[in-house]
Coordinates of C-alpha atoms in Angstrom, one line a residue:
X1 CA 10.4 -4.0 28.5
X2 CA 10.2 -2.9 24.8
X3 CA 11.8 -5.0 22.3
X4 CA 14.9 -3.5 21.0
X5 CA 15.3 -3.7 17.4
X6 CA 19.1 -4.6 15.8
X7 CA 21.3 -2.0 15.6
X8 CA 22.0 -1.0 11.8
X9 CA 22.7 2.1 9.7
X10 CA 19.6 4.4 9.5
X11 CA 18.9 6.9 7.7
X12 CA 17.5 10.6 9.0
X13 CA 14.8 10.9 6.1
X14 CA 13.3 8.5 4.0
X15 CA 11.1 9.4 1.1
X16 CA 8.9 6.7 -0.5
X17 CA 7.3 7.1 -4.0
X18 CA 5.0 5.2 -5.6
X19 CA 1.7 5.9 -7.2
X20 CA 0.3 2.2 -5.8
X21 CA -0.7 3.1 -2.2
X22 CA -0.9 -0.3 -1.3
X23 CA 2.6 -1.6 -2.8
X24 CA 3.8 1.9 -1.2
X25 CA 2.3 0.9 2.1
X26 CA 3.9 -2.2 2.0
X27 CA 7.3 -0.5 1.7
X28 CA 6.1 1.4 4.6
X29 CA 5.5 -1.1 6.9
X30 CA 8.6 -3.2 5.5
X31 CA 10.7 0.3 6.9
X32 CA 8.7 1.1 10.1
X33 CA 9.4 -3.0 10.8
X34 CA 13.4 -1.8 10.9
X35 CA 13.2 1.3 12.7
X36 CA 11.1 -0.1 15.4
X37 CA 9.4 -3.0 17.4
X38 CA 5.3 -3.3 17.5
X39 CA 5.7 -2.4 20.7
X40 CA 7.7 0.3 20.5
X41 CA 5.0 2.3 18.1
X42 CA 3.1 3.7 21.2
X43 CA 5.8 6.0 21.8
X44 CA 8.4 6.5 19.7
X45 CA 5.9 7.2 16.5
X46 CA 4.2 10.2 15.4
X47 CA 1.7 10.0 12.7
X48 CA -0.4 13.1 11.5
X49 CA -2.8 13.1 9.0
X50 CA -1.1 15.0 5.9
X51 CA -3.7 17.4 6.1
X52 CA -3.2 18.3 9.7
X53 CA 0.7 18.1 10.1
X54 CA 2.1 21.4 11.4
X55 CA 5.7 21.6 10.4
X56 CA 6.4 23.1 14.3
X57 CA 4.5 20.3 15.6
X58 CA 6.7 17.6 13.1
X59 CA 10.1 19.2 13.3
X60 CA 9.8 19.0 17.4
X61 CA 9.2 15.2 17.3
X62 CA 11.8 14.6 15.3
X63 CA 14.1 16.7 17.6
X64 CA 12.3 14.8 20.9
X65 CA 14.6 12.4 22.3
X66 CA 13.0 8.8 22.2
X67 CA 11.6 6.8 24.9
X68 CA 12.6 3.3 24.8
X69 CA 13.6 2.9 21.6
X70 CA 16.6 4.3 19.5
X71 CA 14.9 6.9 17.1
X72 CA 11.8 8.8 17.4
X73 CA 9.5 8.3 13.8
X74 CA 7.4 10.8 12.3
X75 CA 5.4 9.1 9.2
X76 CA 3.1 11.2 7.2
X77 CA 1.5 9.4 4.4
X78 CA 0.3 10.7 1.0
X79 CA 2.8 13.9 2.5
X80 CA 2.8 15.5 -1.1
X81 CA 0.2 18.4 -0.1
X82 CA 2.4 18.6 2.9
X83 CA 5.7 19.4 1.1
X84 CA 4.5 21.3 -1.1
X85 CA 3.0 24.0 1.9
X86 CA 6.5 23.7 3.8
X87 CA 9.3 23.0 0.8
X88 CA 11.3 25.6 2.3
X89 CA 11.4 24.5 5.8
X90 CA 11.9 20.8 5.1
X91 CA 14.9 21.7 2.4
X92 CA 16.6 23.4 5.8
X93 CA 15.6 20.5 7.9
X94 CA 17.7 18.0 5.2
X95 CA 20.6 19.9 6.1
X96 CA 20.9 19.3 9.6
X97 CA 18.7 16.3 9.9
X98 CA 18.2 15.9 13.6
X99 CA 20.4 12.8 14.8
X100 CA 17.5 10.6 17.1
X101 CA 14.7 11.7 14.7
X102 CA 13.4 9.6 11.3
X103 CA 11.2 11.3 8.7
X104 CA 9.5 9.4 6.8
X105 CA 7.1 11.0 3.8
X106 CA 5.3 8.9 1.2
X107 CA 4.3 10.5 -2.0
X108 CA 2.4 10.0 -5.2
X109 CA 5.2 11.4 -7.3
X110 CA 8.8 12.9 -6.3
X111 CA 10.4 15.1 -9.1
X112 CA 14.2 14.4 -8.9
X113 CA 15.2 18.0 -10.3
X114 CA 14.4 20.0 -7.2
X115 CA 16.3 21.5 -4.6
X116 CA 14.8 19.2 -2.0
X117 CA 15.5 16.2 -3.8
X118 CA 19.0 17.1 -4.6
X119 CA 19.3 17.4 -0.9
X120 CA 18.0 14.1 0.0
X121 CA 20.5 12.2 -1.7
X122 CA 22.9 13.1 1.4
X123 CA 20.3 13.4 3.7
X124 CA 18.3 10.2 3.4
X125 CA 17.3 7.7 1.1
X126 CA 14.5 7.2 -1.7
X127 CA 12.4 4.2 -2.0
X128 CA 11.2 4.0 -5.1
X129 CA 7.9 1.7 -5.9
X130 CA 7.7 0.8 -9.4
X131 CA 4.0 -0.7 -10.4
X132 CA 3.7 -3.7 -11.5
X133 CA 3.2 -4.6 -14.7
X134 CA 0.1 -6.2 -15.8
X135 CA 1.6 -9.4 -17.1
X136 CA 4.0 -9.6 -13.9
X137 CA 0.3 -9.5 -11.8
X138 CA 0.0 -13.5 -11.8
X139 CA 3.4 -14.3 -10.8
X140 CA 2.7 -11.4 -7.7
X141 CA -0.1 -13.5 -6.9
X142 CA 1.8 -17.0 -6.8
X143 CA 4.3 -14.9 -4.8
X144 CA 2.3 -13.4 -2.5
X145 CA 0.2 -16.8 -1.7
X146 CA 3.5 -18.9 -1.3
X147 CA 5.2 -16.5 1.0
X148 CA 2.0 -15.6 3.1
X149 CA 0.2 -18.8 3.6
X150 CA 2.0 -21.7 2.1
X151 CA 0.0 -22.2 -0.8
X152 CA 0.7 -22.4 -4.8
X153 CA -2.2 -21.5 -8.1
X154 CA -2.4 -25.0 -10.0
X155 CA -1.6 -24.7 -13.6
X156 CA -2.5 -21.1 -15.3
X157 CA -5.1 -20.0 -12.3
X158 CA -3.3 -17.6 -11.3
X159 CA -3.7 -15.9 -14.7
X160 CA -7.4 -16.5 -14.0
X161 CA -7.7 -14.9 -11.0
X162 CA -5.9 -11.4 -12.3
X163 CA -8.4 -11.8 -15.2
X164 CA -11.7 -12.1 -12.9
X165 CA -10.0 -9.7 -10.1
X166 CA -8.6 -6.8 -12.2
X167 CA -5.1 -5.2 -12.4
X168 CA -5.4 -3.6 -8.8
X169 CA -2.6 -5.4 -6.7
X170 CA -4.5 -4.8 -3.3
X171 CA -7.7 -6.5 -4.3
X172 CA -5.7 -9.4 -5.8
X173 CA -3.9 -9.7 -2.2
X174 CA -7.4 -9.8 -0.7
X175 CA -8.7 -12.5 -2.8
X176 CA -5.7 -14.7 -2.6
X177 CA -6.4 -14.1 1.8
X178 CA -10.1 -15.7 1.1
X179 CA -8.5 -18.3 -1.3
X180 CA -6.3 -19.3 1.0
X181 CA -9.2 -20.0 3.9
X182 CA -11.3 -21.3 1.3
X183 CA -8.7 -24.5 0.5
X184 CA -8.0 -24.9 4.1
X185 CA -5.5 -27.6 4.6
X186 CA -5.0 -27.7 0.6
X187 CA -1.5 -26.6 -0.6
X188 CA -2.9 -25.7 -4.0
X189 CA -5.6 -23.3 -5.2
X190 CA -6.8 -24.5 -8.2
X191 CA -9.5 -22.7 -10.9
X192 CA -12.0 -24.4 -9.8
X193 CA -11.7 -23.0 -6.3
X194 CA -11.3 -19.5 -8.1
X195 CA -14.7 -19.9 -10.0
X196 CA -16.3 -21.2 -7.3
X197 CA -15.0 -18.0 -5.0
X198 CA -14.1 -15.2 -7.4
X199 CA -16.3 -16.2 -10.4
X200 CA -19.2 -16.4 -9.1
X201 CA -19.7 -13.0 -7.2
X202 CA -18.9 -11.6 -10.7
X203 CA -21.6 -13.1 -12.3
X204 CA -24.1 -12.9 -9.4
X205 CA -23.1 -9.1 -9.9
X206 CA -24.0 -9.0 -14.1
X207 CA -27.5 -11.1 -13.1
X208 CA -28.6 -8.5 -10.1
X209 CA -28.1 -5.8 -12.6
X210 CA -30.8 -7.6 -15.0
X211 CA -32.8 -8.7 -12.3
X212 CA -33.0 -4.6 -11.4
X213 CA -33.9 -4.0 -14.9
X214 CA -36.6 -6.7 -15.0
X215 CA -38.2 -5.6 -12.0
X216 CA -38.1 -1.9 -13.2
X217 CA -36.1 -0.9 -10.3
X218 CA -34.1 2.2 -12.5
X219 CA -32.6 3.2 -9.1
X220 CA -30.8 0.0 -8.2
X221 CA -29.9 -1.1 -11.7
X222 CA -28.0 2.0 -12.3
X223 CA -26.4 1.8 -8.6
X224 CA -25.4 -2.0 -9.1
X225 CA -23.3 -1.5 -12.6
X226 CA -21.3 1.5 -10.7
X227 CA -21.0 -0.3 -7.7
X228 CA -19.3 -3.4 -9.8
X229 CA -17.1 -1.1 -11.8
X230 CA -16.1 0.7 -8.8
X231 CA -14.7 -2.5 -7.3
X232 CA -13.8 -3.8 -10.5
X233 CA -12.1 -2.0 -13.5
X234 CA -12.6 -4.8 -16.0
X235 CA -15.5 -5.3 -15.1
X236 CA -17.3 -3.6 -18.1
X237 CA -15.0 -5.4 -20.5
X238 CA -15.7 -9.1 -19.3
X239 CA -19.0 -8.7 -17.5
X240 CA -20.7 -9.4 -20.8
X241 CA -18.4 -12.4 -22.3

């Protein structure tokens, strides 16, 4: 039998904004967590691509009744194409939100002038994701390692890491994940680990893109520089000391 989540006030539309898509999935989860169990996703959730959601199709899930669980969810991600096409269908919709439906919409940007903002505010609710500012990126790191695997950055390495990583809050979240199985039993992550890990792919990186231009191969060594700043932003700021 499904696992039935606690009972607690829910709203019939949630909006959440943030231009970070991974800070804005993280909300998303965080929300999707409340309104439902793992198990429960099967059936009670709908999830359309933005590009392919037909407001019929989405305004008849929300109206289905649920099946083992207390509200049926529909999620569309990156939905602001998607309200743009159907504004005028979704401000009626925020009138009468139906009562064992959840809309959930995350967007890029949500202008809090229009008519269909206006009417969320008795509709639903708003998350709104701020960024997060560049100096606030090391203690996200020391944050994110503490409360996810136990682990704390030794001294200022956590400042090291955003510096060899860049200001992008995903990757840093990947790199503290290999950190953390790179210490193993270690509580700490020190910079040594970090320029041992992180450090080196970076230069191994700067040297392949000599080595390409030693060996005359023009095709990789103008492929390996916009690989490395594809990945990494700073890269052509620190690549070369």
């Amino acid at each position: 039998m499904a696992a039935k989540k606690k009972s607690q006030q829910v709203s019939g539309v949630y909006v959440i904004c943030g231009k970070d898509k991974f800070l804005a999935g993280g909300e998303c989860e965080a929300l999707l967590d409340r309104l439902l169990g793992v198990d429960q996703r099967a059936m009670a959730l709908y999830q359309p691509r933005a590009e392919d959601a037909d407001i019929a199709q989405v305004l008849d899930e929300l109206r289905t009744m649920p099946f083992l669980a207390e509200k049926r969810v529909v999620l569309i991600k990156d939905a602001d194409p998607f309200i743009s096409a159907n504004r005028q269908y979704l401000e009626k919709y925020f009138d009468n939100p139906s009562p064992c439906g959840v809309l959930v919409l995350t967007v890029g940007t949500w202008r809090k002038n229009t008519k269909l903002a206006k009417k969320l505010a008795t509709a639903g609710q708003l998350i709104d994701v701020a960024e997060i500012k560049p100096w606030k990126l090391p203690k996200f790191a020391a944050d994110y390692a503490e409360s996810k695997h136990r682990k704390a950055f030794a001294g200022r390495s956590a400042e090291l890491l955003v510096e060899l990583v860049g200001d992008d809050p995903g990757r840093i979240t990947r790199e503290v994940e290999k950190l953390a199985m790179y210490v193993g039993d270690r509580k700490r992550i020190t910079a040594d680990d970090i320029e041992k890990l992180i450090g080196h792919n970076r230069m191994f990186n700067a040297f392949a893109v000599i080595d390409a231009i030693t060996a005359v191969d023009m095709g990789g060594s103008v492929e390996r520089p916009r690989n490395m700043f594809a990945a990494d932003k700073s890269a052509e700021y620190t690549v070369v000391g």
